[in-house]
């Protein structure tokens, strides 16, 4: 099913993500999932956290943020917050579309923040937004790390009708 789910509202499932969404939307409207869970979203989250911390470290690209994770606590926090936002939204979408058989995470951004996506605290948000926590907690999740995995998957889907 083709969708434009990224343009739907972001699923802020806890106080931290609600504050993030409020800060990123600047009162204009609900923030979309894509504004948070994307390469530009990572830079926006980093800039927001840097301002909150009073840090003036000028990281302006997603690549700079992900490369700085080991040495820059704000970059690490930005990647971790993006991972939390990702899993919260993924859980909401799994519930919406009935993805009970599993969720495959594919793409460059996911690979770039892979260590953060694997954190138990981030993954816990997959099932945080609903009273169906137990059911969502049983949905298998996997990170596909193949180069161009998304294209390989589409090619296979097309090949098999």
mmCIF file of N, CA and C in Angstrom, residues 72-144:
data_model
loop_
_atom_site.group_PDB
_atom_site.id
_atom_site.type_symbol
_atom_site.label_atom_id
_atom_site.label_comp_id
_atom_site.label_asym_id
_atom_site.label_seq_id
_atom_site.Cartn_x
_atom_site.Cartn_y
_atom_site.Cartn_z
ATOM 1 N N UNK A 72 30.881 13.880 20.900
ATOM 2 C CA UNK A 72 30.025 15.030 21.153
ATOM 3 C C UNK A 72 28.727 14.559 21.817
ATOM 4 N N UNK A 73 28.547 14.861 23.109
ATOM 5 C CA UNK A 73 27.346 14.381 23.796
ATOM 6 C C UNK A 73 26.038 14.917 23.214
ATOM 7 N N UNK A 74 26.056 16.100 22.629
ATOM 8 C CA UNK A 74 24.829 16.640 22.030
ATOM 9 C C UNK A 74 24.494 15.866 20.753
ATOM 10 N N UNK A 75 25.507 15.531 19.965
ATOM 11 C CA UNK A 75 25.278 14.722 18.760
ATOM 12 C C UNK A 75 24.737 13.349 19.143
ATOM 13 N N UNK A 76 25.313 12.757 20.181
ATOM 14 C CA UNK A 76 24.833 11.447 20.652
ATOM 15 C C UNK A 76 23.371 11.554 21.108
ATOM 16 N N UNK A 77 23.057 12.597 21.868
ATOM 17 C CA UNK A 77 21.682 12.795 22.350
ATOM 18 C C UNK A 77 20.722 13.016 21.182
ATOM 19 N N UNK A 78 21.172 13.723 20.147
ATOM 20 C CA UNK A 78 20.318 13.962 18.976
ATOM 21 C C UNK A 78 20.009 12.650 18.260
ATOM 22 N N UNK A 79 21.025 11.808 18.081
ATOM 23 C CA UNK A 79 20.796 10.507 17.431
ATOM 24 C C UNK A 79 19.883 9.631 18.277
ATOM 25 N N UNK A 80 20.068 9.676 19.583
ATOM 26 C CA UNK A 80 19.215 8.880 20.471
ATOM 27 C C UNK A 80 17.773 9.381 20.451
ATOM 28 N N UNK A 81 17.592 10.702 20.405
ATOM 29 C CA UNK A 81 16.233 11.239 20.352
ATOM 30 C C UNK A 81 15.578 10.899 19.015
ATOM 31 N N UNK A 82 16.339 10.968 17.936
ATOM 32 C CA UNK A 82 15.797 10.584 16.635
ATOM 33 C C UNK A 82 15.382 9.113 16.654
ATOM 34 N N UNK A 83 16.192 8.258 17.273
ATOM 35 C CA UNK A 83 15.854 6.833 17.369
ATOM 36 C C UNK A 83 14.571 6.629 18.173
ATOM 37 N N UNK A 84 14.420 7.370 19.251
ATOM 38 C CA UNK A 84 13.182 7.276 20.041
ATOM 39 C C UNK A 84 11.982 7.714 19.207
ATOM 40 N N UNK A 85 12.143 8.823 18.494
ATOM 41 C CA UNK A 85 11.062 9.317 17.640
ATOM 42 C C UNK A 85 10.735 8.295 16.552
ATOM 43 N N UNK A 86 11.776 7.706 15.994
ATOM 44 C CA UNK A 86 11.586 6.704 14.950
ATOM 45 C C UNK A 86 10.749 5.534 15.454
ATOM 46 N N UNK A 87 11.157 4.959 16.601
ATOM 47 C CA UNK A 87 10.438 3.783 17.110
ATOM 48 C C UNK A 87 9.011 4.138 17.534
ATOM 49 N N UNK A 88 8.809 5.323 18.083
ATOM 50 C CA UNK A 88 7.447 5.740 18.447
ATOM 51 C C UNK A 88 6.563 5.796 17.206
ATOM 52 N N UNK A 89 7.073 6.394 16.149
ATOM 53 C CA UNK A 89 6.304 6.502 14.907
ATOM 54 C C UNK A 89 6.120 5.133 14.264
ATOM 55 N N UNK A 90 7.154 4.314 14.277
ATOM 56 C CA UNK A 90 7.054 2.972 13.689
ATOM 57 C C UNK A 90 5.986 2.148 14.402
ATOM 58 N N UNK A 91 5.919 2.265 15.716
ATOM 59 C CA UNK A 91 4.887 1.548 16.463
ATOM 60 C C UNK A 91 3.499 2.020 16.095
ATOM 61 N N UNK A 92 3.347 3.318 15.949
ATOM 62 C CA UNK A 92 2.056 3.875 15.547
ATOM 63 C C UNK A 92 1.656 3.374 14.159
ATOM 64 N N UNK A 93 2.616 3.356 13.242
ATOM 65 C CA UNK A 93 2.323 2.879 11.888
ATOM 66 C C UNK A 93 2.051 1.377 11.867
ATOM 67 N N UNK A 94 2.782 0.613 12.669
ATOM 68 C CA UNK A 94 2.531 -0.833 12.745
ATOM 69 C C UNK A 94 1.106 -1.086 13.217
ATOM 70 N N UNK A 95 0.673 -0.307 14.185
ATOM 71 C CA UNK A 95 -0.694 -0.443 14.693
ATOM 72 C C UNK A 95 -1.706 -0.030 13.619
ATOM 73 N N UNK A 96 -1.441 1.071 12.942
ATOM 74 C CA UNK A 96 -2.346 1.576 11.910
ATOM 75 C C UNK A 96 -2.503 0.595 10.755
ATOM 76 N N UNK A 97 -1.385 0.041 10.285
ATOM 77 C CA UNK A 97 -1.409 -0.819 9.105
ATOM 78 C C UNK A 97 -1.447 -2.310 9.432
ATOM 79 N N UNK A 98 -1.457 -2.661 10.718
ATOM 80 C CA UNK A 98 -1.534 -4.063 11.100
ATOM 81 C C UNK A 98 -0.311 -4.864 10.703
ATOM 82 N N UNK A 99 0.853 -4.314 10.923
ATOM 83 C CA UNK A 99 2.110 -4.978 10.548
ATOM 84 C C UNK A 99 2.514 -6.005 11.602
ATOM 85 N N UNK A 100 1.640 -6.961 11.850
ATOM 86 C CA UNK A 100 1.857 -7.925 12.940
ATOM 87 C C UNK A 100 2.967 -8.914 12.632
ATOM 88 N N UNK A 101 3.254 -9.130 11.337
ATOM 89 C CA UNK A 101 4.279 -10.101 10.963
ATOM 90 C C UNK A 101 5.694 -9.552 11.066
ATOM 91 N N UNK A 102 5.829 -8.248 11.201
ATOM 92 C CA UNK A 102 7.157 -7.691 11.383
ATOM 93 C C UNK A 102 7.350 -6.349 10.709
ATOM 94 N N UNK A 103 8.363 -5.653 11.180
ATOM 95 C CA UNK A 103 8.745 -4.348 10.656
ATOM 96 C C UNK A 103 10.216 -4.425 10.270
ATOM 97 N N UNK A 104 10.509 -4.136 9.002
ATOM 98 C CA UNK A 104 11.884 -4.086 8.520
ATOM 99 C C UNK A 104 12.293 -2.630 8.397
ATOM 100 N N UNK A 105 13.404 -2.290 8.990
ATOM 101 C CA UNK A 105 13.918 -0.924 8.962
ATOM 102 C C UNK A 105 15.034 -0.888 7.924
ATOM 103 N N UNK A 106 14.843 -0.069 6.890
ATOM 104 C CA UNK A 106 15.765 -0.040 5.761
ATOM 105 C C UNK A 106 16.067 1.408 5.409
ATOM 106 N N UNK A 107 17.316 1.700 5.065
ATOM 107 C CA UNK A 107 17.640 3.015 4.539
ATOM 108 C C UNK A 107 18.904 3.601 5.127
ATOM 109 N N UNK A 108 19.388 4.623 4.470
ATOM 110 C CA UNK A 108 20.644 5.246 4.854
ATOM 111 C C UNK A 108 20.630 5.871 6.229
ATOM 112 N N UNK A 109 19.564 6.587 6.566
ATOM 113 C CA UNK A 109 19.500 7.228 7.880
ATOM 114 C C UNK A 109 19.473 6.177 8.982
ATOM 115 N N UNK A 110 18.700 5.124 8.771
ATOM 116 C CA UNK A 110 18.633 4.052 9.774
ATOM 117 C C UNK A 110 20.011 3.439 9.996
ATOM 118 N N UNK A 111 20.750 3.212 8.922
ATOM 119 C CA UNK A 111 22.099 2.664 9.070
ATOM 120 C C UNK A 111 23.030 3.652 9.761
ATOM 121 N N UNK A 112 22.843 4.931 9.497
ATOM 122 C CA UNK A 112 23.709 5.949 10.105
ATOM 123 C C UNK A 112 23.510 6.051 11.609
ATOM 124 N N UNK A 113 22.298 5.781 12.085
ATOM 125 C CA UNK A 113 22.035 5.869 13.532
ATOM 126 C C UNK A 113 21.790 4.485 14.138
ATOM 127 N N UNK A 114 22.279 3.455 13.480
ATOM 128 C CA UNK A 114 22.060 2.070 13.910
ATOM 129 C C UNK A 114 22.308 1.832 15.395
ATOM 130 N N UNK A 115 23.431 2.290 15.975
ATOM 131 C CA UNK A 115 23.626 2.040 17.416
ATOM 132 C C UNK A 115 22.510 2.641 18.275
ATOM 133 N N UNK A 116 22.028 3.801 17.902
ATOM 134 C CA UNK A 116 20.945 4.436 18.663
ATOM 135 C C UNK A 116 19.630 3.683 18.488
ATOM 136 N N UNK A 117 19.378 3.172 17.278
ATOM 137 C CA UNK A 117 18.148 2.408 17.042
ATOM 138 C C UNK A 117 18.121 1.117 17.852
ATOM 139 N N UNK A 118 19.295 0.618 18.202
ATOM 140 C CA UNK A 118 19.372 -0.642 18.954
ATOM 141 C C UNK A 118 19.245 -0.447 20.462
ATOM 142 N N UNK A 119 19.234 0.782 20.937
ATOM 143 C CA UNK A 119 19.130 1.026 22.380
ATOM 144 C C UNK A 119 17.767 0.564 22.898
ATOM 145 N N UNK A 120 17.754 -0.206 23.994
ATOM 146 C CA UNK A 120 16.483 -0.695 24.536
ATOM 147 C C UNK A 120 15.501 0.425 24.869
ATOM 148 N N UNK A 121 15.995 1.546 25.387
ATOM 149 C CA UNK A 121 15.103 2.654 25.729
ATOM 150 C C UNK A 121 14.418 3.242 24.515
ATOM 151 N N UNK A 122 15.110 3.262 23.381
ATOM 152 C CA UNK A 122 14.500 3.753 22.145
ATOM 153 C C UNK A 122 13.510 2.729 21.608
ATOM 154 N N UNK A 123 13.910 1.465 21.585
ATOM 155 C CA UNK A 123 13.033 0.420 21.054
ATOM 156 C C UNK A 123 11.758 0.262 21.878
ATOM 157 N N UNK A 124 11.840 0.559 23.162
ATOM 158 C CA UNK A 124 10.656 0.433 24.030
ATOM 159 C C UNK A 124 9.523 1.343 23.571
ATOM 160 N N UNK A 125 9.857 2.441 22.898
ATOM 161 C CA UNK A 125 8.821 3.376 22.461
ATOM 162 C C UNK A 125 7.995 2.836 21.297
ATOM 163 N N UNK A 126 8.444 1.752 20.677
ATOM 164 C CA UNK A 126 7.670 1.113 19.610
ATOM 165 C C UNK A 126 6.283 0.728 20.118
ATOM 166 N N UNK A 127 6.213 0.298 21.354
ATOM 167 C CA UNK A 127 4.929 -0.156 21.901
ATOM 168 C C UNK A 127 4.397 0.755 23.002
ATOM 169 N N UNK A 128 4.863 1.990 23.040
ATOM 170 C CA UNK A 128 4.501 2.887 24.141
ATOM 171 C C UNK A 128 3.197 3.643 23.937
ATOM 172 N N UNK A 129 2.697 3.708 22.719
ATOM 173 C CA UNK A 129 1.608 4.649 22.441
ATOM 174 C C UNK A 129 0.206 4.068 22.537
ATOM 175 N N UNK A 130 0.055 2.872 22.999
ATOM 176 C CA UNK A 130 -1.262 2.247 22.922
ATOM 177 C C UNK A 130 -1.488 1.253 24.050
ATOM 178 N N UNK A 131 -2.725 0.933 24.264
ATOM 179 C CA UNK A 131 -2.999 -0.095 25.264
ATOM 180 C C UNK A 131 -2.740 -1.486 24.698
ATOM 181 N N UNK A 132 -2.360 -1.566 23.431
ATOM 182 C CA UNK A 132 -1.981 -2.840 22.813
ATOM 183 C C UNK A 132 -0.470 -3.073 22.923
ATOM 184 N N UNK A 133 0.120 -2.577 23.996
ATOM 185 C CA UNK A 133 1.566 -2.687 24.202
ATOM 186 C C UNK A 133 2.063 -4.120 24.056
ATOM 187 N N UNK A 134 1.350 -5.036 24.683
ATOM 188 C CA UNK A 134 1.796 -6.428 24.676
ATOM 189 C C UNK A 134 1.835 -6.967 23.242
ATOM 190 N N UNK A 135 0.813 -6.675 22.461
ATOM 191 C CA UNK A 135 0.755 -7.144 21.078
ATOM 192 C C UNK A 135 1.884 -6.515 20.260
ATOM 193 N N UNK A 136 2.045 -5.202 20.368
ATOM 194 C CA UNK A 136 3.121 -4.535 19.629
ATOM 195 C C UNK A 136 4.491 -5.007 20.098
ATOM 196 N N UNK A 137 4.624 -5.297 21.375
ATOM 197 C CA UNK A 137 5.897 -5.787 21.900
ATOM 198 C C UNK A 137 6.317 -7.106 21.291
ATOM 199 N N UNK A 138 5.365 -7.850 20.735
ATOM 200 C CA UNK A 138 5.662 -9.141 20.109
ATOM 201 C C UNK A 138 5.923 -9.030 18.608
ATOM 202 N N UNK A 139 5.749 -7.856 18.036
ATOM 203 C CA UNK A 139 5.995 -7.670 16.601
ATOM 204 C C UNK A 139 7.503 -7.717 16.361
ATOM 205 N N UNK A 140 7.967 -8.634 15.498
ATOM 206 C CA UNK A 140 9.404 -8.688 15.204
ATOM 207 C C UNK A 140 9.858 -7.419 14.491
ATOM 208 N N UNK A 141 11.076 -7.010 14.799
ATOM 209 C CA UNK A 141 11.672 -5.835 14.159
ATOM 210 C C UNK A 141 13.099 -6.192 13.765
ATOM 211 N N UNK A 142 13.513 -5.737 12.583
ATOM 212 C CA UNK A 142 14.875 -6.010 12.127
ATOM 213 C C UNK A 142 15.407 -4.810 11.360
ATOM 214 N N UNK A 143 16.692 -4.567 11.513
ATOM 215 C CA UNK A 143 17.377 -3.511 10.774
ATOM 216 C C UNK A 143 18.124 -4.163 9.618
ATOM 217 N N UNK A 144 17.764 -3.810 8.391
ATOM 218 C CA UNK A 144 18.410 -4.340 7.194
ATOM 219 C C UNK A 144 19.601 -3.448 6.882
#
